[in-house]
Short mmCIF file of C-alpha atoms and ligand atoms in Angstrom, two decimals:
data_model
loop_
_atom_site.label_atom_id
_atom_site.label_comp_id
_atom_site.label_asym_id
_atom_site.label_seq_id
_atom_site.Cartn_x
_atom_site.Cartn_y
_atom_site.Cartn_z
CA UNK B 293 84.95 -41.84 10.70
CA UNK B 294 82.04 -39.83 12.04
CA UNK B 295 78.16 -40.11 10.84
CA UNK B 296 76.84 -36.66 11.03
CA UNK B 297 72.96 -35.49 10.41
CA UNK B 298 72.07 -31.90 9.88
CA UNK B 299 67.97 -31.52 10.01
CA UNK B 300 66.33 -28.21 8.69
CA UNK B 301 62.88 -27.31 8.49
CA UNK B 302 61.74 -26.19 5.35
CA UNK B 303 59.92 -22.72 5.50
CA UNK B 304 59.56 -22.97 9.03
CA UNK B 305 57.78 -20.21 9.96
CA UNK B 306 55.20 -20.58 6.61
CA UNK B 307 55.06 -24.00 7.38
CA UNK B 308 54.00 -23.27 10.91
CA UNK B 309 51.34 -21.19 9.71
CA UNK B 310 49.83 -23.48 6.85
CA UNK B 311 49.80 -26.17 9.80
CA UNK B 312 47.28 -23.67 12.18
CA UNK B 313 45.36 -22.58 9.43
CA UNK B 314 44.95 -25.87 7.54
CA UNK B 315 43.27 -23.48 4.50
CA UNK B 316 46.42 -21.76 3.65
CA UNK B 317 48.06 -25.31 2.94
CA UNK B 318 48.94 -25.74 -0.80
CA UNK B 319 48.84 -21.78 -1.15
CA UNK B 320 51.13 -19.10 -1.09
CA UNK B 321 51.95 -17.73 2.13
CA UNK B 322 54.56 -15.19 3.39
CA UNK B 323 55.19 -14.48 6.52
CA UNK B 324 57.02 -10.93 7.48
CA UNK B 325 55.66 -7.35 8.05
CA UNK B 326 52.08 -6.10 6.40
CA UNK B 327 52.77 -5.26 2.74
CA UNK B 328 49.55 -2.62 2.74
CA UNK B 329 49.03 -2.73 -0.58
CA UNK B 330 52.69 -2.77 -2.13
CA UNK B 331 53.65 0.00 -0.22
CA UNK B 332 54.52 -1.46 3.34
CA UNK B 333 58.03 -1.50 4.54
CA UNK B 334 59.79 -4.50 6.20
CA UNK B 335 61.00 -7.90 4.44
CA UNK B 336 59.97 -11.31 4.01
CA UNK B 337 61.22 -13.58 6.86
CA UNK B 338 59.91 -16.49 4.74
CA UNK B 339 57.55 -18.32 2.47
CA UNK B 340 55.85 -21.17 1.54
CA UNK B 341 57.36 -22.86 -1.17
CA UNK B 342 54.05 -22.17 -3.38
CA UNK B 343 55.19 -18.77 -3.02
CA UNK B 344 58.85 -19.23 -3.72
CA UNK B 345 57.72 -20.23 -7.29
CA UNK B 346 56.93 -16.72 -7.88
CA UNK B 347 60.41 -15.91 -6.97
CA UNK B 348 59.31 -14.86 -3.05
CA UNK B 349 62.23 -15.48 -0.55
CA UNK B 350 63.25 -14.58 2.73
CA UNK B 351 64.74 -11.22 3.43
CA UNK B 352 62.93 -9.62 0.25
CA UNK B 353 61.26 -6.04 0.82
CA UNK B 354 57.77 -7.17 1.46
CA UNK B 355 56.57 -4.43 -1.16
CA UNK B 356 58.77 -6.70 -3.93
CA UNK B 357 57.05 -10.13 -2.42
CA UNK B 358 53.65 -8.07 -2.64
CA UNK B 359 54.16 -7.31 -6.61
CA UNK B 360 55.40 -10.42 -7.20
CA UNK B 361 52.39 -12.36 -5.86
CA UNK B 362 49.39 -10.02 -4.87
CA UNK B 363 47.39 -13.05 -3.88
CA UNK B 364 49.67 -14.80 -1.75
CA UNK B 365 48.35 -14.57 1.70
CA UNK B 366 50.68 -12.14 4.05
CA UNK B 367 51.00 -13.13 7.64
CA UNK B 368 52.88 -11.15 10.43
CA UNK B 369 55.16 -13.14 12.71
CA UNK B 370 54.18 -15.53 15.58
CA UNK B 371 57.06 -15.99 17.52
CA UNK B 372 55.74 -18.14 20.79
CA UNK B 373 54.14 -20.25 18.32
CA UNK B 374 57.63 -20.60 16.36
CA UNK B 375 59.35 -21.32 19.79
CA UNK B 376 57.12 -23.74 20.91
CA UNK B 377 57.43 -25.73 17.31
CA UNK B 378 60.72 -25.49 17.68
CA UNK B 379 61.24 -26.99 21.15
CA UNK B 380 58.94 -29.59 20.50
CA UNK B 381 61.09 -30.35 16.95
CA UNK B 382 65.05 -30.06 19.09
CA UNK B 383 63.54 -32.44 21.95
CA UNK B 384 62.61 -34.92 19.06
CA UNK B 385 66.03 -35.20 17.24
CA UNK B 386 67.90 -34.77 21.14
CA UNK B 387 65.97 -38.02 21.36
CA UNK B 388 67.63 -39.60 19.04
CA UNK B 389 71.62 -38.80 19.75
CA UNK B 390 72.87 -37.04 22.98
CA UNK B 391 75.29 -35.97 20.95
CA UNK B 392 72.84 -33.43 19.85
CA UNK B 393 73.70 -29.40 18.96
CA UNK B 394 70.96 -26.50 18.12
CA UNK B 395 72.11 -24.01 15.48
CA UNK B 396 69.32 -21.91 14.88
CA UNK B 397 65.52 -21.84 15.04
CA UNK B 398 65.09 -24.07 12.85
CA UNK B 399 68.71 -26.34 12.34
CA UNK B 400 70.29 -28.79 14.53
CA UNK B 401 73.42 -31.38 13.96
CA UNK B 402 72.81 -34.90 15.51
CA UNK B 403 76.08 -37.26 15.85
CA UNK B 404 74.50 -40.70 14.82
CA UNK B 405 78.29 -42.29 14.83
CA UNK B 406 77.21 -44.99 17.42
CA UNK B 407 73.47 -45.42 16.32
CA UNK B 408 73.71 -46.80 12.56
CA UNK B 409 76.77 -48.83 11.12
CA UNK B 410 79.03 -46.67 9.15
CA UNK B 411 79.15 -47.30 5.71
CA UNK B 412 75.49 -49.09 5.64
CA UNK B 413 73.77 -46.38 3.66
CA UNK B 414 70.15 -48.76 3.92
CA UNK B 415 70.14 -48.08 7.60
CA UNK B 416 71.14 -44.45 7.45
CA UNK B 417 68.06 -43.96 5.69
CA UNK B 418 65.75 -45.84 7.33
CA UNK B 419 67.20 -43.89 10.36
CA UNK B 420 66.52 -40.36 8.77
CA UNK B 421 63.34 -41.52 7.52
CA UNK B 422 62.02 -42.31 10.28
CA UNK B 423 63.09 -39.40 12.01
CA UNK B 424 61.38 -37.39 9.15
CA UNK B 425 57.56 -39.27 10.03
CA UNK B 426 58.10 -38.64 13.79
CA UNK B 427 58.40 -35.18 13.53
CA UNK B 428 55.77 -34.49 10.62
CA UNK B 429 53.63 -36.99 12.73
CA UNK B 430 54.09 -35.37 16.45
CA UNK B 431 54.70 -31.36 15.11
CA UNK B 432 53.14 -32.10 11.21
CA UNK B 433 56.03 -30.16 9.91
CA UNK B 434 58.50 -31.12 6.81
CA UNK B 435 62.34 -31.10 7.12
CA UNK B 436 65.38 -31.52 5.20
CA UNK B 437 68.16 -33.75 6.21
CA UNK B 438 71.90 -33.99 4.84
CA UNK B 439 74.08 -36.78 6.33
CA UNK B 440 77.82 -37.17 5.80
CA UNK B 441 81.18 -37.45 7.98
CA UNK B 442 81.19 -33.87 9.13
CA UNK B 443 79.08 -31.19 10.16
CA UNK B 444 80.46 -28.56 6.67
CA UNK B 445 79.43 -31.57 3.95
CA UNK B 446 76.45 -32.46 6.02
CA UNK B 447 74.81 -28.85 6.62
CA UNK B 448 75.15 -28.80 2.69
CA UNK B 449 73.49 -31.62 2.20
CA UNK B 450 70.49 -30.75 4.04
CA UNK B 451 70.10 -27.51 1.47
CA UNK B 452 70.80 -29.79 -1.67
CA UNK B 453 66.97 -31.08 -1.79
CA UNK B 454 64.13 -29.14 -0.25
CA UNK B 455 61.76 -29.34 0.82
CA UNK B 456 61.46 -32.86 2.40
CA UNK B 457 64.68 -33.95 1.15
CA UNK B 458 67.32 -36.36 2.03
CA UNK B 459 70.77 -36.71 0.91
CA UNK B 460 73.40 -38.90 2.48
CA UNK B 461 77.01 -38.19 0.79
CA UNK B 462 79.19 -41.39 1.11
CA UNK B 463 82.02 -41.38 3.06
CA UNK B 464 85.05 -40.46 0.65
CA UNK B 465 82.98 -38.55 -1.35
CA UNK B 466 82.75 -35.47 0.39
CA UNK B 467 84.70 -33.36 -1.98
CA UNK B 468 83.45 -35.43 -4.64
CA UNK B 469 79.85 -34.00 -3.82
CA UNK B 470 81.05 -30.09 -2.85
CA UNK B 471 83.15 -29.74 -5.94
CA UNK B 472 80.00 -28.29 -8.68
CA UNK B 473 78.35 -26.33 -5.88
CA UNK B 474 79.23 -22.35 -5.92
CA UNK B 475 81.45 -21.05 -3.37
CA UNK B 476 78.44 -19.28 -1.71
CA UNK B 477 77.26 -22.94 -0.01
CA UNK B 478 80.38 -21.96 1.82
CA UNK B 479 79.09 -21.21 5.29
CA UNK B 480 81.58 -18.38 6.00
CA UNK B 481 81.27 -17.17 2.18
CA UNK B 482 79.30 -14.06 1.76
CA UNK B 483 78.49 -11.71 -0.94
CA UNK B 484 81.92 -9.90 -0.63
CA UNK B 485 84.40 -13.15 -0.48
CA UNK B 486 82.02 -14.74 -3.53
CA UNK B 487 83.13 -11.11 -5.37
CA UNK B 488 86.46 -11.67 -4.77
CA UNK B 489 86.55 -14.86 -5.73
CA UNK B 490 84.74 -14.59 -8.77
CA UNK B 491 87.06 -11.86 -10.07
CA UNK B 492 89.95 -14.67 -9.30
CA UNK B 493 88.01 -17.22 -11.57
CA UNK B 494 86.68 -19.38 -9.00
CA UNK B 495 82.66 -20.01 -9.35
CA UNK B 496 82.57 -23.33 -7.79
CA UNK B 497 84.02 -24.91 -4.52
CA UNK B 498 85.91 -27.31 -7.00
CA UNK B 499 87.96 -24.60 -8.01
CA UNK B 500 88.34 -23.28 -4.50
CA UNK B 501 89.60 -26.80 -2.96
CA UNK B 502 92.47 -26.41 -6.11
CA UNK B 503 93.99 -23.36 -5.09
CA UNK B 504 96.82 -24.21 -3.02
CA UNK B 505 96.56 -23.30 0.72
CA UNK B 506 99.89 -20.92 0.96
CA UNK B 507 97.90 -19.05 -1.59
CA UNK B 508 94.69 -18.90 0.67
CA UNK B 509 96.33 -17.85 3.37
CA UNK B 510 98.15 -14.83 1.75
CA UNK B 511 95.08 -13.73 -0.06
CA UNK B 512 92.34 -13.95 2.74
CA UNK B 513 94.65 -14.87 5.85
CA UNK B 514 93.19 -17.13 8.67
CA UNK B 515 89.88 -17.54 7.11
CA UNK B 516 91.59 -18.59 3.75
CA UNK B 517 93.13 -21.70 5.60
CA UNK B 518 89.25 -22.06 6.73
CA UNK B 519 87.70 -22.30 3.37
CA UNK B 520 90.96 -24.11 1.69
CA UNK B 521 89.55 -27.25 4.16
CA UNK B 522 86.08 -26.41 3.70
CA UNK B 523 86.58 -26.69 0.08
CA UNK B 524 88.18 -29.83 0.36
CA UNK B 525 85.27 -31.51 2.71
CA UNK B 526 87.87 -31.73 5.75
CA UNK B 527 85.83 -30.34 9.02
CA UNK B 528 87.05 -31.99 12.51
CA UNK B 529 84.42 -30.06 14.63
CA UNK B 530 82.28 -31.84 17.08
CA UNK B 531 78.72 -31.72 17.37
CA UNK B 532 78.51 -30.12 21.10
CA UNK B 533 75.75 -27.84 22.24
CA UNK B 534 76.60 -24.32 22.76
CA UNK B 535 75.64 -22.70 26.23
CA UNK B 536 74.31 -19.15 25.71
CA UNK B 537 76.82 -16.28 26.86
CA UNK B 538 74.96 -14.70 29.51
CA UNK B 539 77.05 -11.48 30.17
CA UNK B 540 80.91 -10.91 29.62
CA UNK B 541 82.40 -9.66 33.14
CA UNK B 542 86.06 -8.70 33.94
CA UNK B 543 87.69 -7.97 37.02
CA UNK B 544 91.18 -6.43 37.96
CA UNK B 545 92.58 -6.72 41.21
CA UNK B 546 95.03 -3.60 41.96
CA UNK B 547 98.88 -4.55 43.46
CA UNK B 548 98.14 -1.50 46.69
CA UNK B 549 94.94 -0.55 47.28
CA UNK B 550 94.38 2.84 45.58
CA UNK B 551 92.42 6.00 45.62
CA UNK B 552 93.80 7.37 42.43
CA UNK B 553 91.28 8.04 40.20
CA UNK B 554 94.05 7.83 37.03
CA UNK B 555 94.97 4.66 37.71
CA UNK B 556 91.46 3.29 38.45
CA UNK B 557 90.03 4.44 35.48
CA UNK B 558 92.59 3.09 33.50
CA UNK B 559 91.68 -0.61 34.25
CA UNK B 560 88.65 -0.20 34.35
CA UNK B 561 88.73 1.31 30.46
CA UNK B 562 91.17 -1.57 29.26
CA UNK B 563 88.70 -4.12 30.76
CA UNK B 564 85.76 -2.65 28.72
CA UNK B 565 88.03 -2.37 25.94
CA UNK B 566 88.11 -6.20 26.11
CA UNK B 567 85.46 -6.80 26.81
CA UNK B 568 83.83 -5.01 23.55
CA UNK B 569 86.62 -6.80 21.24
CA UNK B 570 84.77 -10.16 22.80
CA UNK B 571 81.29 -8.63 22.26
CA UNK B 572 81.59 -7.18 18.58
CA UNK B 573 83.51 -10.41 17.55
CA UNK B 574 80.66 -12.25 18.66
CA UNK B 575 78.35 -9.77 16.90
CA UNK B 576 76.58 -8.89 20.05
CA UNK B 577 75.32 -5.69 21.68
CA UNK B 578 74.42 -5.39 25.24
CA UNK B 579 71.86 -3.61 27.04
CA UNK B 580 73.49 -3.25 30.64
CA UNK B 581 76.65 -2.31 31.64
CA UNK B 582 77.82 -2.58 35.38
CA UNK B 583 80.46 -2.16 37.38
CA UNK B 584 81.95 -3.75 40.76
CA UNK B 585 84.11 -2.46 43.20
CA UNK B 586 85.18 -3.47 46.18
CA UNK B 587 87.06 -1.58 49.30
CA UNK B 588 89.79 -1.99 51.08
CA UNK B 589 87.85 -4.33 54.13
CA UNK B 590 86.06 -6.18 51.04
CA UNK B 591 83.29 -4.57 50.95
CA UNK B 592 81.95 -4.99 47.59
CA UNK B 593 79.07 -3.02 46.00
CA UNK B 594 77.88 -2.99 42.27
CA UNK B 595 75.83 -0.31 39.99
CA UNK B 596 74.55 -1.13 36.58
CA UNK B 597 72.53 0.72 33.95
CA UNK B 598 70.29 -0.79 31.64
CA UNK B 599 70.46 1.48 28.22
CA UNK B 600 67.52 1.49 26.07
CA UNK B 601 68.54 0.07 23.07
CA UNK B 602 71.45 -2.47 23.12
CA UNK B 603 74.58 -0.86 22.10
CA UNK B 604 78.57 -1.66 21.11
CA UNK B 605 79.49 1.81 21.27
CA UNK B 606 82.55 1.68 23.02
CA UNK B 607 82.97 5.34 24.07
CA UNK B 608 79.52 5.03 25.35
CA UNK B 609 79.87 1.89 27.29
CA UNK B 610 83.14 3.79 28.86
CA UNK B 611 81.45 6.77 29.86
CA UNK B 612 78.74 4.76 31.33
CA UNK B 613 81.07 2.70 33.64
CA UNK B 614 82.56 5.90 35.02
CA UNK B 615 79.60 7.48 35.74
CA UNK B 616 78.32 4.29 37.79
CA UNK B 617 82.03 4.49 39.48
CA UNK B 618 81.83 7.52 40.88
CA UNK B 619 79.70 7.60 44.17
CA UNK B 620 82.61 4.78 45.02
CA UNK B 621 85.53 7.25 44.37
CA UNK B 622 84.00 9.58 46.77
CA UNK B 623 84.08 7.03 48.99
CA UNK B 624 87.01 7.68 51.89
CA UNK B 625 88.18 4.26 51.80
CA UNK B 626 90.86 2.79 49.19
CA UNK B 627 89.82 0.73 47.03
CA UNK B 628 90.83 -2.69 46.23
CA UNK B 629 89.61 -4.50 43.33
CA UNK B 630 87.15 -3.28 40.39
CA UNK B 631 85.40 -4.97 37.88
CA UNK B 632 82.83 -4.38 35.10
CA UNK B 633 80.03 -6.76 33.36
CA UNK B 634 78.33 -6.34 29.61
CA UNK B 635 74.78 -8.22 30.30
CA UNK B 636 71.70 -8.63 28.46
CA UNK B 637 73.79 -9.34 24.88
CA UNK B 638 71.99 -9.66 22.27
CA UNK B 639 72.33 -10.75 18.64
CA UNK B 640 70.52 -8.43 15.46
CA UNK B 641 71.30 -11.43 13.02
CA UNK B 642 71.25 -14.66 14.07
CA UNK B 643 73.03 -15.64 10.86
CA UNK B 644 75.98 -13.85 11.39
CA UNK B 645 76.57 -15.17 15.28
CA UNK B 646 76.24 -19.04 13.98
CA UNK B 647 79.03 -17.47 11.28
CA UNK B 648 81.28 -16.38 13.75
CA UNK B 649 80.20 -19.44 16.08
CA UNK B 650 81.16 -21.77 13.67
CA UNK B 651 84.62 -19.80 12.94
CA UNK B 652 85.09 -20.12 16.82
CA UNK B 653 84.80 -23.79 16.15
CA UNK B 654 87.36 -23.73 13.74
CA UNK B 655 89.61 -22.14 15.91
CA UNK B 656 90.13 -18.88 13.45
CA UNK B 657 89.12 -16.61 16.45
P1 TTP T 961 65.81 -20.96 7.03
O1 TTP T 961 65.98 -22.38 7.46
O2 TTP T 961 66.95 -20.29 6.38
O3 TTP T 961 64.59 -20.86 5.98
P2 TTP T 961 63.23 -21.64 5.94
O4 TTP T 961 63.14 -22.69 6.98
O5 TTP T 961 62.12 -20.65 5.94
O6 TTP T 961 63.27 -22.28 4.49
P3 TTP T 961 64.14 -23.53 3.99
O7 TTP T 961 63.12 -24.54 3.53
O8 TTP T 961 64.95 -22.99 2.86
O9 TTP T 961 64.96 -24.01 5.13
O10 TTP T 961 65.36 -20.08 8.25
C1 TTP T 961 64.47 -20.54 9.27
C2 TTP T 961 63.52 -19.45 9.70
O11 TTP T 961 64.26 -18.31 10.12
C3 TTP T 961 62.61 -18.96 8.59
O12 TTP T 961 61.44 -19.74 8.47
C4 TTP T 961 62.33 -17.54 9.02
C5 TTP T 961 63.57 -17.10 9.76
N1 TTP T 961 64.40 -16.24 8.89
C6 TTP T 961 64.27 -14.85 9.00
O13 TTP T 961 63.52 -14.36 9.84
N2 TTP T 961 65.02 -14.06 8.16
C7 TTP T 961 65.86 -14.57 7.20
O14 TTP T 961 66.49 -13.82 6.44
C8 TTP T 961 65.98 -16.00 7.10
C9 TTP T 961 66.89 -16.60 6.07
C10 TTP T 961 65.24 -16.78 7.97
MG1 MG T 962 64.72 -24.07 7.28
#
């Protein structure tokens, strides 16, 4: 039995604002693009929770946020200052466990197994508490914290009471405390599967942990085995910290070294192909594509192209590649062994990757 805390900042990047301009505290503040009078285009990234009472939230065209709340106080985006909060925050609660795991900006898991005696729900809290008054005392910024035996029930947790909320779920009670909470808490549950679901008569993730798994699994495949354990509190993954993915490279080594330009480009196109089923499933684009190839006396040489904006269109990445290939066709010599590299990935929606991250970790991939 595992004691796991999941810590989330509430309205980060408002919060981060009311703390470095100590008049907006107490007011209304969203922070996204300019609204310009109700007619400026962009969303809401976030807001304070004096202007969530006006029904403000994040991802909301900013010209909505504007007509709901004309006085709130609009704010574009300071990243560096976000990044540096957030640094300070993750080297606070890595402090505290090395078993320690970042999810987003703002979200990170801490396994507290061997730090507080299971079961002794006094010194859990005293242990999130005082986590809580070392970070609002060093970075004077709220949080939320959920505690339970797994990352799933504790991540919920965390969202159950905000801001500056904690809520420890006992240990056997796990599906106990999911049961009257709607599907959507589901992290893996979006707008379509809630649809679905719905139209099946299930509102609430009691009524998904009923429905029996051979059902699941014919109705949604993989990720219906996923949810029919999610629904039912059960989560066995480890709190780990991720490495970024720098680049995805491939490299295919031919049986006789070759000049035929058939053959070459062949591999070279199933390696891309690939390599772009590992990039879109990981929701990334990439911005340079390069390719490797190396003679029959080993010499190796390597071309890449940086595109302008990052891309996971295959028949452009492909066409790419074989226009970087070709000064080494012309080459006299045979060659030996090619290979190709996807770099600079990037991620639009940093929701969707810790999605498909946390699939990963459920071994659906
Ligand atoms: P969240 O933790 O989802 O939201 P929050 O911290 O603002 O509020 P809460 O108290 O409910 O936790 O996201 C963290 C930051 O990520 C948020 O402050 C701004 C950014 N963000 C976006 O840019 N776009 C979005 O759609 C969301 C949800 C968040
Ligand atoms: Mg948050």
């Amino acid at each position: 039995m595992r004691t796991i805390m999941h810590i989330d900042l509430d309205a980060f990047y408002a919060a981060v604002e009311q703390r470095e301009h100590p008049e907006w505290q107490g007011k209304p503040v969203v922070v996204g693009a300019d609204p310009k009078q109700g007619t400026g285009r962009g969303v809401a990234m976030t807001a304070s929770y004096e202007a969530r009472k006006f029904g403000i939230k994040s991802a909301m065209p900013i010209s909505r946020a504007y007509k709901l709340c004309p006085t709130a106080i609009f704010t574009p985006p300071n990243f560096p200052l976000y990044t540096a909060a957030s640094d300070a925050v993750m080297d606070i609660l890595r402090s505290h466990s090395e078993k320690f795991e970042q999810v987003s900006i703002d979200e990170a898991f801490i396994d507290v197994t061997a730090k507080v005696s299971r079961g002794d729900k006094n010194e859990i809290e005293t242990f999130a508490v005082a986590i809580k008054n070392e970070i609002r005392q060093k970075e004077k910024l709220s949080c939320s914290i959920g505690i339970a035996a797994n990352k799933l029930v504790a991540k919920i947790a965390s969202d159950y009471r905000k801001p500056d909320g904690l809520t420890i779920v006992a240990a056997g009670r796990e599906k106990e405390f999911l049961s009257p909470l709607p599907v959507r808490k589901l992290i893996g549950v979006g707008e379509k599967t809630e649809a679905v679901l719905k139209q099946m008569g299930v509102n609430t993730i009691g009524d998904l942990a009923a429905l029996p798994n051979e059902f699941m699994l014919k109705e949604f495949g993989k990720i219906g085995l996923y949810l029919h354990e999610a629904a039912n509190g059960v989560d066995n993954s480890e709190v780990e910290e991720c490495y970024e993915v720098k680049s995805i490279n491939r490299n295919y080594t031919f049986e006789e070294d070759t000049k035929d330009h058939e053959l070459i480009f062949a591999a070279m196109n199933e390696m891309l192909e690939d390599a772009h089923s590992s990039l879109t499933q990981n929701n990334f684009r990439c911005k340079t594509i390069g390719i490797r190839a190396r003679f029959e006396d080993f010499e190796t040489h390597t071309k890449e192209k940086t595109v302008k904006e990052a891309t996971k269109d295959l028949a452009l990445i492909k066409t790419t590649a074989k226009t970087l290939l070709q000064p080494f066709l012309a080459d006299k010599r045979l060659i030996r062994q090619v290979g190709i590299r996807l770099a600079h990935l990037e991620t639009a929606d940093t929701r969707q990757k810790q999605v498909s991250e946390y699939f990963k970790q459920q071994d659906l991939k």
